[in-house]
Amino acid sequence: MTPLIVPEHSWCARPAAADWSCPPPPSTPAELHRSLPAYAATPLTDVPGLAAEWGVRRVVVKDESARLGLPAFKALGVYYALYRMVQDHLGGAPVAPDIDSLRAAVRRIPDLELVTATDGNHGRALAHVARTLGVPSRIFVPDVVPQGAIDAIRKERADVVVRPENYDETVALAAADARGRPGAVLVQDTAWEDYEIVPQYIVDGYSTMFVEIDEQLGADRAALVVTPVGVGSLAQAVINHYKSRGRPVSVLGVEPDTAACVLTSLRAERPVSVPTGSTVMAGLNCGTPSSLAWPYLRDGLDAVAVVTDAQSLTAARQLADAGIPAGPCGAACVSGVRSVLADPAGRAALGLDAGSVVVLLSTEKSRQAEHLGFRDEGDRERRRGETG
Ligand SMILES: Cc1ncc(COP(=O)(O)O)c(C=O)c1O
């Protein structure tokens, strides 16, 4: 069993993860994404204030606030999953990894309907991509999801079903709905024992984010990558990319303290479910780790930290001041590093020194920023000018 260091309640480290490695993800997702008309690499922005605070050479934030026309990274997974699912449905006949071929292949499946459950971003991405491809979608949403997020899914012309159950239970409802109707297929971003093919495609789709980061860093390389964690699918993609490269990169996962299923599972040495309520980090409000992500989290995650709503909101304000319109899920990465570094053992556990480059994944746009139309630092300056 991997030794677990638990210096305090808010984080833990797994030293054995430093030596763990896995085969690399496929390279097709980036090819498919680059063919999309809305594709552009998202910005990687230096935050010198955080580098100074943490005593490292660079802190860079991968800003997913405008990804493929949506305010979160999730469409990366959806596009690639649909591409692979359509190919499987057509009996494995090769479909070229480009949007025109995907569109043509989708037209060959007349009764297709896409179904999912969501705590916000994944469902919006699925509804958006479905509309773009001319396919109907049905999206199940727990009623703790903010009304603005539900409205945004409806605007994509999805059939939205709002439910009183929590996220885990809503996923089960969506799965049952898709099973019960011909033509309906579940496109879920979490896995369980008998549902692992599609979530793996989604995880593979996220890899484009890391391919871009590698290109943007050039000769520089990350010492630590920090990712928000809900069910752990994004963390799985981070680990799959960075632990398949033969060079040591640490991965820190960050969860809300009210939905800390990964920290709890790591402590139990097996996947366990925790009860969830509501949190400003809506995208991370998940009670059960993905079954596919679990082996990666167990063996390849170097550390996990939990943060409070207040900590993540403070960090979001600080990132906004640095010109990055981060929502609470991505901003949690800043708070997570802070809570680990507050412990004397934290710096060594994260493998940081004065020469290190730290990458933070800001996975969504802040709702306030979305409302204000805040897009980048230039926009902020212009708005300041306009308001006076
Ligand atoms: C904004 C945001 N960040 C991070 C995540 C975490 O992803 P995962 O559930 O794969 O851990 C999500 C998931 O919905 C999200 O919406």
PDB file of N, CA, C and O in Angstrom, residues 223-272:
ATOM      1  N   ALA A 223       7.034  22.046 -13.493  1.00  0.00           N
ATOM      2  CA  ALA A 223       7.435  21.189 -12.377  1.00  0.00           C
ATOM      3  C   ALA A 223       6.191  20.679 -11.656  1.00  0.00           C
ATOM      4  O   ALA A 223       6.184  19.586 -11.108  1.00  0.00           O
ATOM      5  N   LEU A 224       5.142  21.518 -11.661  1.00  0.00           N
ATOM      6  CA  LEU A 224       3.901  21.181 -10.956  1.00  0.00           C
ATOM      7  C   LEU A 224       2.713  21.641 -11.794  1.00  0.00           C
ATOM      8  O   LEU A 224       2.699  22.772 -12.288  1.00  0.00           O
ATOM      9  N   VAL A 225       1.728  20.750 -11.961  1.00  0.00           N
ATOM     10  CA  VAL A 225       0.471  21.112 -12.622  1.00  0.00           C
ATOM     11  C   VAL A 225      -0.641  20.953 -11.585  1.00  0.00           C
ATOM     12  O   VAL A 225      -0.722  19.926 -10.907  1.00  0.00           O
ATOM     13  N   VAL A 226      -1.471  21.993 -11.467  1.00  0.00           N
ATOM     14  CA  VAL A 226      -2.523  21.991 -10.444  1.00  0.00           C
ATOM     15  C   VAL A 226      -3.879  21.972 -11.146  1.00  0.00           C
ATOM     16  O   VAL A 226      -4.148  22.811 -12.006  1.00  0.00           O
ATOM     17  N   THR A 227      -4.720  21.005 -10.778  1.00  0.00           N
ATOM     18  CA  THR A 227      -6.007  20.841 -11.463  1.00  0.00           C
ATOM     19  C   THR A 227      -7.158  20.770 -10.466  1.00  0.00           C
ATOM     20  O   THR A 227      -7.033  20.124  -9.419  1.00  0.00           O
ATOM     21  N   PRO A 228      -8.288  21.412 -10.806  1.00  0.00           N
ATOM     22  CA  PRO A 228      -9.475  21.202  -9.975  1.00  0.00           C
ATOM     23  C   PRO A 228      -9.995  19.779 -10.164  1.00  0.00           C
ATOM     24  O   PRO A 228      -9.826  19.201 -11.243  1.00  0.00           O
ATOM     25  N   VAL A 229     -10.640  19.250  -9.133  1.00  0.00           N
ATOM     26  CA  VAL A 229     -11.112  17.856  -9.168  1.00  0.00           C
ATOM     27  C   VAL A 229     -12.583  17.781  -8.770  1.00  0.00           C
ATOM     28  O   VAL A 229     -12.964  18.234  -7.690  1.00  0.00           O
ATOM     29  N   GLY A 230     -13.391  17.205  -9.667  1.00  0.00           N
ATOM     30  CA  GLY A 230     -14.777  16.863  -9.352  1.00  0.00           C
ATOM     31  C   GLY A 230     -14.853  15.358  -9.196  1.00  0.00           C
ATOM     32  O   GLY A 230     -14.580  14.801  -8.139  1.00  0.00           O
ATOM     33  N   VAL A 231     -15.144  14.647 -10.321  1.00  0.00           N
ATOM     34  CA  VAL A 231     -15.072  13.182 -10.295  1.00  0.00           C
ATOM     35  C   VAL A 231     -13.662  12.690 -10.597  1.00  0.00           C
ATOM     36  O   VAL A 231     -13.375  11.503 -10.512  1.00  0.00           O
ATOM     37  N   GLY A 232     -12.777  13.599 -11.043  1.00  0.00           N
ATOM     38  CA  GLY A 232     -11.387  13.232 -11.299  1.00  0.00           C
ATOM     39  C   GLY A 232     -11.054  12.938 -12.755  1.00  0.00           C
ATOM     40  O   GLY A 232      -9.923  12.546 -13.056  1.00  0.00           O
ATOM     41  N   SER A 233     -12.008  13.139 -13.683  1.00  0.00           N
ATOM     42  CA  SER A 233     -11.712  12.852 -15.092  1.00  0.00           C
ATOM     43  C   SER A 233     -10.664  13.819 -15.644  1.00  0.00           C
ATOM     44  O   SER A 233      -9.751  13.404 -16.374  1.00  0.00           O
ATOM     45  N   LEU A 234     -10.799  15.096 -15.317  1.00  0.00           N
ATOM     46  CA  LEU A 234      -9.788  16.049 -15.783  1.00  0.00           C
ATOM     47  C   LEU A 234      -8.424  15.718 -15.164  1.00  0.00           C
ATOM     48  O   LEU A 234      -7.400  15.719 -15.852  1.00  0.00           O
ATOM     49  N   ALA A 235      -8.422  15.393 -13.876  1.00  0.00           N
ATOM     50  CA  ALA A 235      -7.161  15.022 -13.213  1.00  0.00           C
ATOM     51  C   ALA A 235      -6.560  13.777 -13.868  1.00  0.00           C
ATOM     52  O   ALA A 235      -5.341  13.673 -14.043  1.00  0.00           O
ATOM     53  N   GLN A 236      -7.412  12.848 -14.258  1.00  0.00           N
ATOM     54  CA  GLN A 236      -6.942  11.638 -14.964  1.00  0.00           C
ATOM     55  C   GLN A 236      -6.214  12.057 -16.243  1.00  0.00           C
ATOM     56  O   GLN A 236      -5.129  11.530 -16.559  1.00  0.00           O
ATOM     57  N   ALA A 237      -6.804  12.999 -16.988  1.00  0.00           N
ATOM     58  CA  ALA A 237      -6.180  13.461 -18.235  1.00  0.00           C
ATOM     59  C   ALA A 237      -4.847  14.153 -17.961  1.00  0.00           C
ATOM     60  O   ALA A 237      -3.871  13.966 -18.695  1.00  0.00           O
ATOM     61  N   VAL A 238      -4.792  14.937 -16.891  1.00  0.00           N
ATOM     62  CA  VAL A 238      -3.541  15.621 -16.516  1.00  0.00           C
ATOM     63  C   VAL A 238      -2.463  14.578 -16.213  1.00  0.00           C
ATOM     64  O   VAL A 238      -1.340  14.633 -16.720  1.00  0.00           O
ATOM     65  N   ILE A 239      -2.831  13.602 -15.390  1.00  0.00           N
ATOM     66  CA  ILE A 239      -1.867  12.574 -14.981  1.00  0.00           C
ATOM     67  C   ILE A 239      -1.432  11.761 -16.201  1.00  0.00           C
ATOM     68  O   ILE A 239      -0.247  11.493 -16.397  1.00  0.00           O
ATOM     69  N   ASN A 240      -2.412  11.410 -17.057  1.00  0.00           N
ATOM     70  CA  ASN A 240      -2.093  10.606 -18.242  1.00  0.00           C
ATOM     71  C   ASN A 240      -1.073  11.329 -19.131  1.00  0.00           C
ATOM     72  O   ASN A 240      -0.141  10.723 -19.661  1.00  0.00           O
ATOM     73  N   HIS A 241      -1.242  12.639 -19.290  1.00  0.00           N
ATOM     74  CA  HIS A 241      -0.305  13.393 -20.128  1.00  0.00           C
ATOM     75  C   HIS A 241       1.066  13.529 -19.449  1.00  0.00           C
ATOM     76  O   HIS A 241       2.094  13.171 -20.030  1.00  0.00           O
ATOM     77  N   TYR A 242       1.048  14.039 -18.229  1.00  0.00           N
ATOM     78  CA  TYR A 242       2.336  14.428 -17.616  1.00  0.00           C
ATOM     79  C   TYR A 242       3.123  13.247 -17.042  1.00  0.00           C
ATOM     80  O   TYR A 242       4.329  13.356 -16.856  1.00  0.00           O
ATOM     81  N   LYS A 243       2.451  12.135 -16.772  1.00  0.00           N
ATOM     82  CA  LYS A 243       3.188  10.975 -16.227  1.00  0.00           C
ATOM     83  C   LYS A 243       3.527   9.968 -17.320  1.00  0.00           C
ATOM     84  O   LYS A 243       3.824   8.824 -17.022  1.00  0.00           O
ATOM     85  N   SER A 244       3.405  10.402 -18.577  1.00  0.00           N
ATOM     86  CA  SER A 244       3.759   9.471 -19.663  1.00  0.00           C
ATOM     87  C   SER A 244       4.936  10.026 -20.452  1.00  0.00           C
ATOM     88  O   SER A 244       5.158   9.657 -21.588  1.00  0.00           O
ATOM     89  N   ARG A 245       5.667  10.968 -19.830  1.00  0.00           N
ATOM     90  CA  ARG A 245       6.660  11.690 -20.607  1.00  0.00           C
ATOM     91  C   ARG A 245       8.097  11.460 -20.140  1.00  0.00           C
ATOM     92  O   ARG A 245       9.020  12.090 -20.633  1.00  0.00           O
ATOM     93  N   GLY A 246       8.260  10.591 -19.152  1.00  0.00           N
ATOM     94  CA  GLY A 246       9.602  10.246 -18.708  1.00  0.00           C
ATOM     95  C   GLY A 246      10.322  11.348 -17.955  1.00  0.00           C
ATOM     96  O   GLY A 246      11.515  11.249 -17.693  1.00  0.00           O
ATOM     97  N   ARG A 247       9.631  12.441 -17.634  1.00  0.00           N
ATOM     98  CA  ARG A 247      10.260  13.501 -16.836  1.00  0.00           C
ATOM     99  C   ARG A 247       9.379  13.775 -15.620  1.00  0.00           C
ATOM    100  O   ARG A 247       8.161  13.740 -15.731  1.00  0.00           O
ATOM    101  N   PRO A 248       9.976  14.054 -14.477  1.00  0.00           N
ATOM    102  CA  PRO A 248       9.138  14.217 -13.285  1.00  0.00           C
ATOM    103  C   PRO A 248       8.320  15.521 -13.310  1.00  0.00           C
ATOM    104  O   PRO A 248       8.881  16.603 -13.420  1.00  0.00           O
ATOM    105  N   VAL A 249       7.028  15.382 -13.282  1.00  0.00           N
ATOM    106  CA  VAL A 249       6.116  16.520 -13.127  1.00  0.00           C
ATOM    107  C   VAL A 249       5.158  16.127 -12.007  1.00  0.00           C
ATOM    108  O   VAL A 249       4.591  15.034 -12.034  1.00  0.00           O
ATOM    109  N   SER A 250       4.995  17.001 -11.008  1.00  0.00           N
ATOM    110  CA  SER A 250       4.054  16.690  -9.927  1.00  0.00           C
ATOM    111  C   SER A 250       2.665  17.173 -10.314  1.00  0.00           C
ATOM    112  O   SER A 250       2.514  18.166 -11.020  1.00  0.00           O
ATOM    113  N   VAL A 251       1.659  16.458  -9.826  1.00  0.00           N
ATOM    114  CA  VAL A 251       0.268  16.859 -10.074  1.00  0.00           C
ATOM    115  C   VAL A 251      -0.428  17.020  -8.720  1.00  0.00           C
ATOM    116  O   VAL A 251      -0.400  16.118  -7.881  1.00  0.00           O
ATOM    117  N   LEU A 252      -1.024  18.206  -8.534  1.00  0.00           N
ATOM    118  CA  LEU A 252      -1.814  18.483  -7.330  1.00  0.00           C
ATOM    119  C   LEU A 252      -3.278  18.621  -7.740  1.00  0.00           C
ATOM    120  O   LEU A 252      -3.593  19.400  -8.650  1.00  0.00           O
ATOM    121  N   GLY A 253      -4.163  17.879  -7.095  1.00  0.00           N
ATOM    122  CA  GLY A 253      -5.607  18.010  -7.336  1.00  0.00           C
ATOM    123  C   GLY A 253      -6.229  18.828  -6.216  1.00  0.00           C
ATOM    124  O   GLY A 253      -5.787  18.746  -5.064  1.00  0.00           O
ATOM    125  N   VAL A 254      -7.264  19.623  -6.559  1.00  0.00           N
ATOM    126  CA  VAL A 254      -7.897  20.484  -5.550  1.00  0.00           C
ATOM    127  C   VAL A 254      -9.414  20.264  -5.585  1.00  0.00           C
ATOM    128  O   VAL A 254     -10.030  20.324  -6.653  1.00  0.00           O
ATOM    129  N   GLU A 255      -9.987  20.013  -4.410  1.00  0.00           N
ATOM    130  CA  GLU A 255     -11.424  19.742  -4.291  1.00  0.00           C
ATOM    131  C   GLU A 255     -12.071  20.719  -3.313  1.00  0.00           C
ATOM    132  O   GLU A 255     -11.402  21.224  -2.409  1.00  0.00           O
ATOM    133  N   PRO A 256     -13.417  20.906  -3.437  1.00  0.00           N
ATOM    134  CA  PRO A 256     -14.122  21.657  -2.388  1.00  0.00           C
ATOM    135  C   PRO A 256     -14.126  20.841  -1.096  1.00  0.00           C
ATOM    136  O   PRO A 256     -14.234  19.611  -1.158  1.00  0.00           O
ATOM    137  N   ASP A 257     -14.059  21.505   0.055  1.00  0.00           N
ATOM    138  CA  ASP A 257     -14.085  20.752   1.320  1.00  0.00           C
ATOM    139  C   ASP A 257     -15.426  20.047   1.519  1.00  0.00           C
ATOM    140  O   ASP A 257     -15.517  19.070   2.246  1.00  0.00           O
ATOM    141  N   THR A 258     -16.468  20.516   0.813  1.00  0.00           N
ATOM    142  CA  THR A 258     -17.795  19.919   0.972  1.00  0.00           C
ATOM    143  C   THR A 258     -18.061  18.787  -0.027  1.00  0.00           C
ATOM    144  O   THR A 258     -19.152  18.219  -0.041  1.00  0.00           O
ATOM    145  N   ALA A 259     -17.090  18.500  -0.915  1.00  0.00           N
ATOM    146  CA  ALA A 259     -17.273  17.402  -1.892  1.00  0.00           C
ATOM    147  C   ALA A 259     -15.922  16.730  -2.124  1.00  0.00           C
ATOM    148  O   ALA A 259     -15.474  16.561  -3.256  1.00  0.00           O
ATOM    149  N   ALA A 260     -15.275  16.358  -1.014  1.00  0.00           N
ATOM    150  CA  ALA A 260     -13.887  15.879  -1.097  1.00  0.00           C
ATOM    151  C   ALA A 260     -13.845  14.366  -1.301  1.00  0.00           C
ATOM    152  O   ALA A 260     -13.259  13.620  -0.509  1.00  0.00           O
ATOM    153  N   CYS A 261     -14.415  13.885  -2.413  1.00  0.00           N
ATOM    154  CA  CYS A 261     -14.487  12.428  -2.601  1.00  0.00           C
ATOM    155  C   CYS A 261     -13.111  11.825  -2.896  1.00  0.00           C
ATOM    156  O   CYS A 261     -12.851  10.675  -2.537  1.00  0.00           O
ATOM    157  N   VAL A 262     -12.221  12.575  -3.522  1.00  0.00           N
ATOM    158  CA  VAL A 262     -10.913  11.993  -3.852  1.00  0.00           C
ATOM    159  C   VAL A 262     -10.015  11.948  -2.614  1.00  0.00           C
ATOM    160  O   VAL A 262      -9.389  10.924  -2.324  1.00  0.00           O
ATOM    161  N   LEU A 263      -9.967  13.031  -1.860  1.00  0.00           N
ATOM    162  CA  LEU A 263      -9.179  13.006  -0.614  1.00  0.00           C
ATOM    163  C   LEU A 263      -9.683  11.874   0.298  1.00  0.00           C
ATOM    164  O   LEU A 263      -8.885  11.092   0.834  1.00  0.00           O
ATOM    165  N   THR A 264     -10.992  11.764   0.418  1.00  0.00           N
ATOM    166  CA  THR A 264     -11.567  10.728   1.284  1.00  0.00           C
ATOM    167  C   THR A 264     -11.234   9.330   0.757  1.00  0.00           C
ATOM    168  O   THR A 264     -10.892   8.426   1.524  1.00  0.00           O
ATOM    169  N   SER A 265     -11.304   9.159  -0.566  1.00  0.00           N
ATOM    170  CA  SER A 265     -11.006   7.851  -1.161  1.00  0.00           C
ATOM    171  C   SER A 265      -9.528   7.501  -0.994  1.00  0.00           C
ATOM    172  O   SER A 265      -9.181   6.355  -0.699  1.00  0.00           O
ATOM    173  N   LEU A 266      -8.645   8.490  -1.179  1.00  0.00           N
ATOM    174  CA  LEU A 266      -7.210   8.216  -1.017  1.00  0.00           C
ATOM    175  C   LEU A 266      -6.913   7.797   0.420  1.00  0.00           C
ATOM    176  O   LEU A 266      -6.118   6.889   0.656  1.00  0.00           O
ATOM    177  N   ARG A 267      -7.568   8.448   1.356  1.00  0.00           N
ATOM    178  CA  ARG A 267      -7.353   8.071   2.759  1.00  0.00           C
ATOM    179  C   ARG A 267      -7.867   6.656   3.026  1.00  0.00           C
ATOM    180  O   ARG A 267      -7.271   5.909   3.784  1.00  0.00           O
ATOM    181  N   ALA A 268      -8.985   6.297   2.364  1.00  0.00           N
ATOM    182  CA  ALA A 268      -9.575   4.962   2.568  1.00  0.00           C
ATOM    183  C   ALA A 268      -8.877   3.900   1.728  1.00  0.00           C
ATOM    184  O   ALA A 268      -9.131   2.708   1.896  1.00  0.00           O
ATOM    185  N   GLU A 269      -8.018   4.346   0.770  1.00  0.00           N
ATOM    186  CA  GLU A 269      -7.339   3.434  -0.160  1.00  0.00           C
ATOM    187  C   GLU A 269      -8.318   2.682  -1.059  1.00  0.00           C
ATOM    188  O   GLU A 269      -8.015   1.613  -1.583  1.00  0.00           O
ATOM    189  N   ARG A 270      -9.509   3.224  -1.241  1.00  0.00           N
ATOM    190  CA  ARG A 270     -10.478   2.644  -2.186  1.00  0.00           C
ATOM    191  C   ARG A 270     -11.475   3.755  -2.516  1.00  0.00           C
ATOM    192  O   ARG A 270     -11.660   4.688  -1.725  1.00  0.00           O
ATOM    193  N   PRO A 271     -12.144   3.673  -3.697  1.00  0.00           N
ATOM    194  CA  PRO A 271     -13.082   4.736  -4.043  1.00  0.00           C
ATOM    195  C   PRO A 271     -14.292   4.719  -3.114  1.00  0.00           C
ATOM    196  O   PRO A 271     -14.916   3.668  -2.952  1.00  0.00           O
ATOM    197  N   VAL A 272     -14.580   5.843  -2.502  1.00  0.00           N
ATOM    198  CA  VAL A 272     -15.764   5.934  -1.650  1.00  0.00           C
ATOM    199  C   VAL A 272     -16.572   7.169  -2.039  1.00  0.00           C
ATOM    200  O   VAL A 272     -16.051   8.108  -2.634  1.00  0.00           O
TER     201      VAL A 272
END
